[in-house]
Amino acid sequence: MGGPEIDRLIGLLARLPGMGPRSARRAALKMLQQPDARMLPLAAALQDAARAVKPCGSCGNLDSRDPCTICADAQRDRAMICVVEGVGDLWALERAAIYRGLYHVLGGTLSALSGVGPEDLNLPPLLARIAEGGVTEVILALPATVDGATTAHWLTDRLRPLGVSVTKVGQGVPIGGALDVLDDGTLAAALRARRAS
Ligand SMILES: [Zn+2]
């Protein structure tokens, strides 16, 4: 259409989640028409974020600080750790502003079908934090899928002998639903209704 730069831009945009070729073309056109106002600030933000943002060594959250802002926040309840599958789930819980403890991002769920085993999960930092002491409750907020349930069982067996109470978020989490798609009220209800795992 207008040279390899435009094709490359559209091709890269189209690979982003939620984008397809059509939205990629629209976004590219909007930016190309206003390079100073839209494109260069975005390019700078992308570069800054790519350089600065890393997984937190303690919980796996993405942040430009390590330990992350949440782990470093003295106001948070350090006796509670909420285990989530991904950073998107952590963001959902933070957006809902219903939870004041710490998190742990597992980075996936066990899956025989996809060949995801315990060694593929971000588990050692969680075990280390529990071993340090002070943690009394681990809340499992994993997806209500077969893999999520398998992972919850496995984690419960792993964590309970360490002397922590292991609970699971309650009803309201739809089957196969990631926390990210839930509205804040449903999330709050699910968190309140947690029970022994
Ligand atoms: Zn952290």
GROMACS .gro file of N, CA and C and ligand atoms in nm, residues 56 58-61 67-68 71, ligand 1:
model
   25
   56CYS      N    1   0.849  -0.935   3.908
   56CYS     CA    2   0.897  -0.919   4.046
   56CYS      C    3   0.956  -1.053   4.092
   58SER      N    4   0.984  -1.166   4.374
   58SER     CA    5   0.914  -1.223   4.487
   58SER      C    6   0.779  -1.282   4.445
   59CYS      N    7   0.698  -1.205   4.371
   59CYS     CA    8   0.561  -1.250   4.343
   59CYS      C    9   0.532  -1.275   4.196
   60GLY      N   10   0.618  -1.229   4.106
   60GLY     CA   11   0.595  -1.251   3.964
   60GLY      C   12   0.512  -1.144   3.895
   61ASN      N   13   0.466  -1.043   3.972
   61ASN     CA   14   0.395  -0.929   3.913
   61ASN      C   15   0.490  -0.853   3.820
   67PRO      N   16   1.167  -0.560   4.460
   67PRO     CA   17   1.028  -0.606   4.466
   67PRO      C   18   0.929  -0.503   4.412
   68CYS      N   19   0.818  -0.555   4.362
   68CYS     CA   20   0.720  -0.469   4.295
   68CYS      C   21   0.652  -0.375   4.396
   71CYS      N   22   0.446  -0.568   4.660
   71CYS     CA   23   0.529  -0.637   4.760
   71CYS      C   24   0.597  -0.537   4.854
  198ZN      ZN   25   0.593  -0.846   4.393
   0.00000   0.00000   0.00000
